[in-house]
Short mmCIF file of C-alpha atoms in Angstrom, two decimals:
data_model
loop_
_atom_site.label_atom_id
_atom_site.label_comp_id
_atom_site.label_asym_id
_atom_site.label_seq_id
_atom_site.Cartn_x
_atom_site.Cartn_y
_atom_site.Cartn_z
CA MET A 190 -13.10 16.18 22.31
CA GLU A 191 -13.01 12.79 20.59
CA GLU A 192 -16.10 11.72 18.67
CA ALA A 193 -16.63 8.68 20.92
CA ARG A 194 -16.82 10.91 23.99
CA ARG A 195 -19.13 13.41 22.33
CA SER A 196 -21.35 10.50 21.32
CA ALA A 197 -21.43 9.23 24.90
CA LEU A 198 -22.56 12.67 26.09
CA ARG A 199 -25.30 12.82 23.46
CA ARG A 200 -26.60 9.32 24.15
CA GLY A 201 -26.65 10.01 27.86
CA ARG A 202 -28.04 13.54 27.61
CA LEU A 203 -31.52 12.66 28.84
CA ARG A 204 -30.21 11.05 32.05
CA LEU A 205 -27.69 13.84 32.54
CA VAL A 206 -30.32 16.56 32.18
CA GLU A 207 -32.59 14.77 34.64
CA GLY A 208 -29.90 13.81 37.17
CA LEU A 209 -27.28 16.57 37.27
CA ARG A 210 -27.16 19.09 40.11
CA PRO A 211 -25.32 21.96 38.42
CA ASP A 212 -25.04 24.07 41.57
CA VAL A 213 -22.41 21.69 43.01
CA LEU A 214 -20.56 21.39 39.70
CA TRP A 215 -19.88 25.03 38.81
CA GLY A 216 -17.06 25.53 41.32
CA PRO A 217 -15.05 22.39 40.42
CA LEU A 218 -15.62 22.92 36.68
CA ARG A 219 -14.26 26.47 36.97
CA GLU A 220 -11.37 25.57 39.30
CA ARG A 221 -10.16 22.71 37.10
CA GLY A 222 -10.24 24.79 33.94
CA VAL A 223 -13.10 23.13 32.10
CA PHE A 224 -15.05 26.40 31.90
CA THR A 225 -14.17 30.03 32.54
CA SER A 226 -16.09 32.13 35.04
CA ALA A 227 -17.85 33.93 32.18
CA MET A 228 -18.91 30.60 30.68
CA VAL A 229 -20.28 29.41 34.00
CA GLU A 230 -22.27 32.62 34.44
CA ASP A 231 -23.68 32.23 30.94
CA MET A 232 -24.82 28.65 31.65
CA GLN A 233 -26.29 29.67 35.00
CA SER A 234 -28.42 32.24 33.20
CA ALA A 235 -30.03 29.49 31.10
CA GLY A 236 -32.89 29.25 33.60
CA THR A 237 -34.07 26.24 35.58
CA ARG A 238 -31.83 23.49 36.96
CA ARG A 239 -32.78 21.29 34.02
CA GLU A 240 -32.01 24.01 31.46
CA GLN A 241 -28.66 24.72 33.11
CA ALA A 242 -27.80 21.01 33.02
CA ARG A 243 -28.73 20.77 29.37
CA GLN A 244 -26.57 23.76 28.46
CA LEU A 245 -23.67 22.35 30.48
CA VAL A 246 -23.75 19.05 28.59
CA ILE A 247 -24.02 20.79 25.20
CA ASP A 248 -21.14 23.20 25.89
CA LEU A 249 -18.94 20.48 27.34
CA GLU A 250 -18.51 18.93 23.88
CA SER A 251 -16.47 21.94 22.73
CA ARG A 252 -14.05 22.04 25.67
CA GLY A 253 -11.17 19.91 24.37
CA LYS A 254 -9.73 16.46 25.00
CA GLN A 255 -9.24 16.76 28.76
CA ALA A 256 -12.73 18.05 29.50
CA PHE A 257 -14.39 14.63 29.43
CA PRO A 258 -12.12 12.79 31.95
CA ILE A 259 -12.10 15.84 34.23
CA PHE A 260 -15.90 15.96 34.06
CA LEU A 261 -16.12 12.27 35.04
CA SER A 262 -13.82 12.89 37.99
CA ILE A 263 -15.91 15.85 39.14
CA LEU A 264 -19.10 13.82 38.81
CA ARG A 265 -17.70 11.13 41.12
CA ASP A 266 -16.44 13.72 43.60
CA THR A 267 -19.87 15.39 43.80
CA GLY A 268 -22.09 12.35 44.25
CA HIS A 269 -22.92 11.74 40.58
CA GLY A 270 -21.09 8.43 40.38
CA ASP A 271 -23.91 6.65 38.55
CA LEU A 272 -23.83 9.24 35.77
CA ALA A 273 -20.05 9.00 35.54
CA ASP A 274 -20.27 5.21 35.21
CA MET A 275 -22.89 5.56 32.48
CA LEU A 276 -20.67 7.90 30.45
CA ASP A 277 -17.59 5.77 31.05
CA GLU A 278 -19.34 2.63 29.83
CA GLY A 279 -20.88 4.43 26.87
CA CYS A 280 -17.51 5.75 25.77
CA GLY A 281 -15.65 2.49 26.27
CA SER A 282 -18.08 0.20 24.47
CA PRO A 283 -17.45 -0.61 20.80
CA MET A 284 -18.93 2.04 18.58
CA SER A 285 -21.49 0.62 16.15
CA PRO A 286 -21.98 2.41 12.82
CA PRO A 287 -24.41 5.33 12.79
CA VAL A 288 -27.91 4.44 11.67
CA ASP A 289 -30.35 5.90 9.20
CA LEU A 290 -29.27 9.43 8.16
CA ARG A 291 -25.75 10.84 8.37
CA PRO A 292 -25.88 14.33 6.84
CA VAL A 293 -22.22 15.35 6.85
CA GLN A 294 -20.30 12.28 5.69
CA LEU A 295 -19.44 13.94 2.40
CA GLU A 296 -17.41 11.35 0.47
CA LEU A 297 -18.94 9.54 -2.50
CA PRO A 298 -19.28 5.72 -2.74
CA GLY A 299 -15.97 4.09 -3.62
CA GLU A 300 -14.00 7.03 -2.19
CA ARG A 301 -14.64 6.64 1.53
CA PRO A 302 -11.72 7.72 3.76
CA PRO A 303 -11.32 6.22 7.22
CA LEU A 304 -14.14 7.21 9.58
CA VAL A 305 -11.80 9.41 11.61
CA ALA A 306 -11.39 11.70 8.58
CA CYS A 307 -15.00 12.84 8.47
CA GLN A 308 -17.59 14.15 10.87
CA VAL A 309 -20.63 11.97 11.35
CA TYR A 310 -23.78 12.75 13.29
CA GLN A 311 -24.65 9.97 15.70
CA LEU A 312 -28.41 9.37 15.49
CA ARG A 313 -29.17 6.88 18.24
CA ALA A 314 -32.10 8.35 20.16
CA ASP A 315 -35.50 6.66 19.94
CA PRO A 316 -37.37 8.54 18.65
CA CYS A 317 -34.61 10.12 16.59
CA GLY A 318 -36.41 13.46 16.55
CA HIS A 319 -39.51 15.35 15.54
CA CYS A 320 -40.69 15.39 11.92
CA LEU A 321 -43.27 18.04 11.06
CA ILE A 322 -44.97 17.81 7.64
CA PHE A 323 -46.99 20.66 6.16
CA ASN A 324 -49.25 19.44 3.36
CA ASN A 325 -51.07 22.28 1.58
CA VAL A 326 -53.50 20.89 -1.00
CA SER A 327 -56.45 23.30 -1.22
CA PHE A 328 -56.04 27.08 -1.40
CA SER A 329 -58.52 29.91 -0.91
CA PRO A 330 -60.27 31.12 -4.10
CA ASP A 331 -58.87 34.64 -3.84
CA SER A 332 -55.29 33.33 -3.69
CA ASN A 333 -55.34 32.36 -7.40
CA LEU A 334 -53.50 29.16 -6.43
CA SER A 335 -54.70 25.88 -7.91
CA PRO A 336 -55.31 22.70 -5.85
CA ARG A 337 -52.24 20.50 -5.55
CA ALA A 338 -53.62 17.14 -6.64
CA GLY A 339 -51.20 14.33 -5.82
CA SER A 340 -49.77 16.02 -2.73
CA ASP A 341 -51.59 13.62 -0.39
CA ILE A 342 -49.68 10.78 -2.07
CA ASP A 343 -46.41 12.56 -1.29
CA CYS A 344 -47.50 13.12 2.28
CA GLU A 345 -48.41 9.48 2.89
CA LYS A 346 -45.09 8.29 1.48
CA LEU A 347 -43.05 10.61 3.67
CA GLU A 348 -45.10 9.85 6.78
CA LYS A 349 -44.38 6.14 6.40
CA ARG A 350 -40.74 6.67 5.45
CA PHE A 351 -39.79 8.91 8.34
CA ARG A 352 -41.71 6.82 10.86
CA SER A 353 -39.67 3.85 9.66
CA LEU A 354 -36.56 5.95 10.32
CA CYS A 355 -37.62 6.42 13.96
CA PHE A 356 -38.99 9.97 13.72
CA ASN A 357 -42.01 11.18 15.65
CA VAL A 358 -44.12 12.34 12.69
CA GLN A 359 -46.86 14.98 12.83
CA THR A 360 -48.76 16.15 9.73
CA LEU A 361 -50.65 19.43 9.40
CA ARG A 362 -52.91 19.98 6.38
CA ASN A 363 -54.04 23.16 4.62
CA LEU A 364 -52.63 25.85 6.91
CA LYS A 365 -52.51 29.57 6.30
CA ALA A 366 -49.14 31.30 6.31
CA GLN A 367 -49.57 32.64 9.85
CA GLU A 368 -50.60 29.18 11.08
CA ILE A 369 -47.52 27.61 9.49
CA ASP A 370 -45.35 30.25 11.14
CA LEU A 371 -46.94 29.57 14.53
CA GLU A 372 -46.43 25.80 14.26
CA LEU A 373 -42.78 26.24 13.28
CA ARG A 374 -42.15 28.48 16.28
CA LYS A 375 -43.86 25.95 18.54
CA LEU A 376 -41.61 23.19 17.19
CA ALA A 377 -38.49 25.32 17.71
CA ARG A 378 -39.49 26.03 21.32
CA LEU A 379 -39.74 22.33 22.23
CA ASP A 380 -37.01 20.73 24.31
CA HIS A 381 -34.99 18.59 21.86
CA SER A 382 -32.29 17.70 24.41
CA ALA A 383 -33.00 13.97 24.40
CA LEU A 384 -33.34 13.86 20.59
CA ASP A 385 -30.71 13.78 17.86
CA CYS A 386 -32.34 15.50 14.89
CA CYS A 387 -35.21 17.68 13.69
CA LEU A 388 -36.93 17.47 10.32
CA VAL A 389 -39.40 19.76 8.52
CA VAL A 390 -41.17 18.89 5.24
CA ILE A 391 -43.18 21.47 3.30
CA LEU A 392 -45.45 20.46 0.42
CA SER A 393 -46.99 23.56 -1.13
CA HIS A 394 -46.86 26.10 -3.92
CA GLY A 395 -43.70 28.19 -3.92
CA CYS A 396 -42.31 31.46 -5.21
CA GLN A 397 -39.10 33.38 -5.72
CA THR A 398 -37.72 35.67 -3.02
CA SER A 399 -34.69 37.91 -2.85
CA HIS A 400 -32.95 35.96 -0.08
CA ILE A 401 -29.57 34.57 -1.06
CA GLN A 402 -28.58 32.13 1.66
CA PHE A 403 -31.93 30.33 1.76
CA PRO A 404 -33.74 31.38 -1.41
CA GLY A 405 -37.39 30.92 -2.16
CA GLY A 406 -40.63 31.06 -0.25
CA ILE A 407 -43.70 28.89 0.27
CA TYR A 408 -47.39 29.78 0.19
CA GLY A 409 -49.97 29.27 2.89
CA THR A 410 -53.48 28.38 1.79
CA ASP A 411 -54.45 32.05 2.07
CA GLY A 412 -51.97 33.00 -0.66
CA LYS A 413 -49.53 34.70 1.71
CA THR A 414 -45.86 33.70 1.67
CA ILE A 415 -43.23 32.71 4.20
CA PRO A 416 -39.55 33.00 3.19
CA ILE A 417 -37.54 29.80 3.55
CA GLU A 418 -34.86 31.86 5.27
CA LYS A 419 -37.30 32.79 8.04
CA ILE A 420 -38.36 29.16 8.46
CA VAL A 421 -34.80 27.92 8.76
CA ASN A 422 -33.68 30.64 11.15
CA TYR A 423 -36.23 29.57 13.76
CA PHE A 424 -34.00 26.53 14.32
CA ASN A 425 -30.52 28.06 14.38
CA GLY A 426 -28.30 27.81 17.42
CA SER A 427 -29.43 31.03 19.05
CA GLN A 428 -33.16 30.52 18.49
CA CYS A 429 -33.27 26.81 19.34
CA PRO A 430 -30.40 25.98 21.74
CA SER A 431 -31.51 22.40 22.41
CA LEU A 432 -30.75 21.61 18.73
CA ARG A 433 -27.21 23.01 18.80
CA GLY A 434 -24.79 20.58 17.20
CA LYS A 435 -27.64 18.47 15.82
CA PRO A 436 -28.80 18.17 12.20
CA LYS A 437 -31.81 20.27 11.20
CA LEU A 438 -33.19 18.99 7.88
CA PHE A 439 -35.66 20.76 5.60
CA PHE A 440 -37.26 19.18 2.52
CA ILE A 441 -39.19 21.61 0.32
CA GLN A 442 -41.52 20.45 -2.46
CA ALA A 443 -42.26 23.80 -4.08
CA CYS A 444 -40.65 25.98 -6.71
CA GLY A 445 -39.94 29.59 -7.49
CA GLY A 446 -39.74 29.90 -11.24
CA GLU A 447 -41.64 29.01 -14.41
CA GLN A 448 -38.78 27.92 -16.67
CA LYS A 449 -39.01 24.46 -18.22
CA ASP A 450 -35.69 22.92 -19.12
CA GLN A 451 -35.31 22.15 -22.82
CA GLY A 452 -32.04 20.25 -22.58
CA PHE A 453 -33.28 17.30 -24.64
CA GLU A 454 -36.38 16.26 -26.49
CA VAL A 455 -38.64 13.46 -25.29
CA ASP A 456 -40.72 11.34 -27.63
CA PHE A 457 -44.21 11.78 -26.20
CA GLU A 458 -45.64 9.22 -28.62
CA SER A 459 -44.69 6.38 -26.32
CA PRO A 460 -47.53 5.14 -24.04
CA ARG A 461 -45.56 5.94 -20.89
CA ASP A 462 -44.86 9.52 -21.90
CA GLU A 463 -48.46 10.15 -22.98
CA THR A 464 -49.64 9.09 -19.52
CA CYS A 465 -47.16 11.34 -17.77
CA GLN A 466 -47.84 14.31 -20.04
CA GLY A 467 -51.54 14.18 -19.27
CA SER A 468 -51.29 14.20 -15.51
CA ILE A 469 -48.25 16.26 -14.52
CA GLU A 470 -48.55 19.72 -13.05
CA SER A 471 -46.17 22.35 -11.78
CA ASP A 472 -45.88 23.93 -8.33
CA ALA A 473 -44.45 27.11 -9.84
CA ILE A 474 -45.97 30.50 -9.11
CA PRO A 475 -45.08 33.55 -11.25
CA PHE A 476 -42.85 36.19 -9.68
CA GLN A 477 -42.01 39.60 -11.12
CA ALA A 478 -38.44 40.31 -10.13
CA PRO A 479 -37.15 43.88 -9.79
CA SER A 480 -35.24 45.24 -12.77
CA GLY A 481 -31.78 43.74 -13.12
CA SER A 482 -32.39 40.82 -10.80
CA VAL A 483 -32.32 37.16 -11.71
CA ASP A 484 -34.27 34.11 -10.59
CA GLU A 485 -33.12 32.92 -7.19
CA LEU A 486 -32.10 29.33 -6.55
CA ASP A 487 -35.19 27.21 -6.01
CA ALA A 488 -33.69 23.77 -5.53
CA VAL A 489 -30.46 23.08 -3.73
CA ALA A 490 -29.31 20.88 -0.89
CA SER A 491 -26.86 22.78 1.25
CA LEU A 492 -24.94 22.92 4.50
CA PRO A 493 -25.12 26.69 5.05
CA THR A 494 -23.23 28.92 7.44
CA PRO A 495 -25.59 28.40 10.42
CA GLY A 496 -24.24 25.08 11.67
CA ASP A 497 -25.89 21.73 11.12
CA ILE A 498 -28.64 22.90 8.75
CA LEU A 499 -29.44 21.25 5.43
CA VAL A 500 -32.11 22.49 3.03
CA SER A 501 -33.17 20.37 0.06
CA TYR A 502 -35.44 21.90 -2.58
CA SER A 503 -37.23 19.97 -5.28
CA THR A 504 -35.86 21.60 -8.43
CA PHE A 505 -33.03 23.52 -10.06
CA PRO A 506 -32.64 27.34 -10.04
CA GLY A 507 -35.55 29.11 -11.68
CA PHE A 508 -37.32 25.96 -12.84
CA VAL A 509 -40.68 24.40 -12.16
CA SER A 510 -41.13 21.44 -9.83
CA TRP A 511 -43.21 18.71 -11.42
CA ARG A 512 -45.98 16.92 -9.61
CA ASP A 513 -48.10 14.11 -11.03
CA ARG A 514 -51.76 14.33 -10.07
CA VAL A 515 -51.93 10.54 -9.67
CA SER A 516 -48.56 9.45 -8.29
CA GLY A 517 -47.31 12.61 -6.55
CA SER A 518 -44.25 14.77 -7.16
CA TRP A 519 -41.20 13.39 -8.91
CA TYR A 520 -38.92 14.72 -6.19
CA VAL A 521 -40.75 13.03 -3.30
CA GLU A 522 -41.20 9.81 -5.24
CA THR A 523 -37.46 9.59 -5.88
CA LEU A 524 -36.43 10.77 -2.41
CA ASP A 525 -38.66 8.13 -0.83
CA SER A 526 -37.24 5.37 -3.04
CA VAL A 527 -33.63 6.36 -2.33
CA LEU A 528 -34.24 6.51 1.44
CA GLU A 529 -35.87 3.09 1.32
CA CYS A 530 -32.85 1.54 -0.38
CA TYR A 531 -29.92 3.39 1.19
CA ALA A 532 -30.88 5.07 4.48
CA SER A 533 -29.31 2.30 6.56
CA SER A 534 -25.98 2.36 4.71
CA GLU A 535 -25.25 5.82 3.25
CA ASP A 536 -25.03 9.42 4.43
CA LEU A 537 -27.73 11.88 3.45
CA LEU A 538 -25.71 13.96 0.98
CA THR A 539 -24.70 10.84 -0.93
CA MET A 540 -28.36 9.85 -1.10
CA LEU A 541 -29.28 13.30 -2.42
CA VAL A 542 -26.69 12.83 -5.16
CA ARG A 543 -28.51 9.63 -6.06
CA VAL A 544 -31.75 11.62 -6.26
CA ASN A 545 -30.07 14.04 -8.67
CA VAL A 546 -28.64 11.27 -10.83
CA PHE A 547 -32.03 9.60 -11.10
CA PHE A 548 -33.55 12.74 -12.59
CA PHE A 549 -30.76 13.14 -15.11
CA LEU A 550 -31.33 9.57 -16.29
CA HIS A 551 -35.10 9.15 -16.01
CA LYS A 552 -37.10 12.36 -15.74
CA PRO A 553 -37.43 14.85 -18.63
CA TYR A 554 -37.30 18.58 -17.91
CA PHE A 555 -36.07 18.23 -14.36
CA PHE A 556 -32.82 19.06 -12.60
CA CYS A 557 -31.90 19.03 -8.93
CA SER A 558 -28.52 20.31 -7.73
CA VAL A 559 -26.53 19.86 -4.54
CA ARG A 560 -24.63 22.82 -3.09
CA LYS A 561 -22.40 22.35 -0.05
CA GLN A 562 -21.13 25.02 2.33
CA GLY A 563 -18.88 24.78 5.33
CA ARG A 564 -20.20 23.55 8.66
CA GLN A 565 -19.69 25.51 11.86
#
């Protein structure tokens, strides 16, 4: 199906979910070859009328070029003419450029191919999606985890930034691991049908884990950990069907190693460097790896095998993630600045490259890498 038609379905999804009567559509959709009998039975098992309608609209995007005009014809034949007109108008109107974040437009500035050559997420809903921020600052005494001074600065910056990007922002402060897990599952169970994106930010201490696809873990205030892999998997296509085909973004300010890069020396005699040296801290937590193992990646931005998921960590494999007690973490400070300047004109991966470049040029002892995997 052409991108313009998929976009029309996504923009009109709320009205379609509210207005469709799937029971009168299954027969024509099956008879005219849009769906097989097995596909229809699977969508019928989704639950309520509304859930069946939502699944129908989502699955329709994958049914080839002829599915859209056939669907419009069936809508008009079954008394859904107003919905057909809405989709027809939405598809025929000039397509304006996507706004804010476009996670999978992968070309770098100066090397942009024609738009038809790349896949772009259309983020047009208002609000764009839910943004859930976990801000862990104070930890229980028996956890042996120090307070994260400066994290509130990070949190305030990201709250303002993502609200300006049309996200519905909710912040939760100082949660235990089990409480974080519960809130993530609650977010994944919400109906995201009328939204275009979902975003999770975690500001906490971190550690190394043995997971390969989504390495690392984060600490709750009770000193217990949650693997990043577990967090991400709550939002995959099978666990959160209303986010299928939509970007799920995770920004992690935490680290899983204690190495400090020694790639170049910095003259700490300058006034600026003395100020920084006196107030910076690390979010690293020691981890004793089994014999023969190596530090897992702690900071990558990736498009992993589960479709439409991007995870951005705050530092390079095995290294600490620096946080200034006065101005907040270097990663969040830079991410916020880059989003402010470029969110309306560049895709997300290009902006993350800008974040990386900034650290290479301006921040001592810090690296952030971008790793890209195929999208399903």
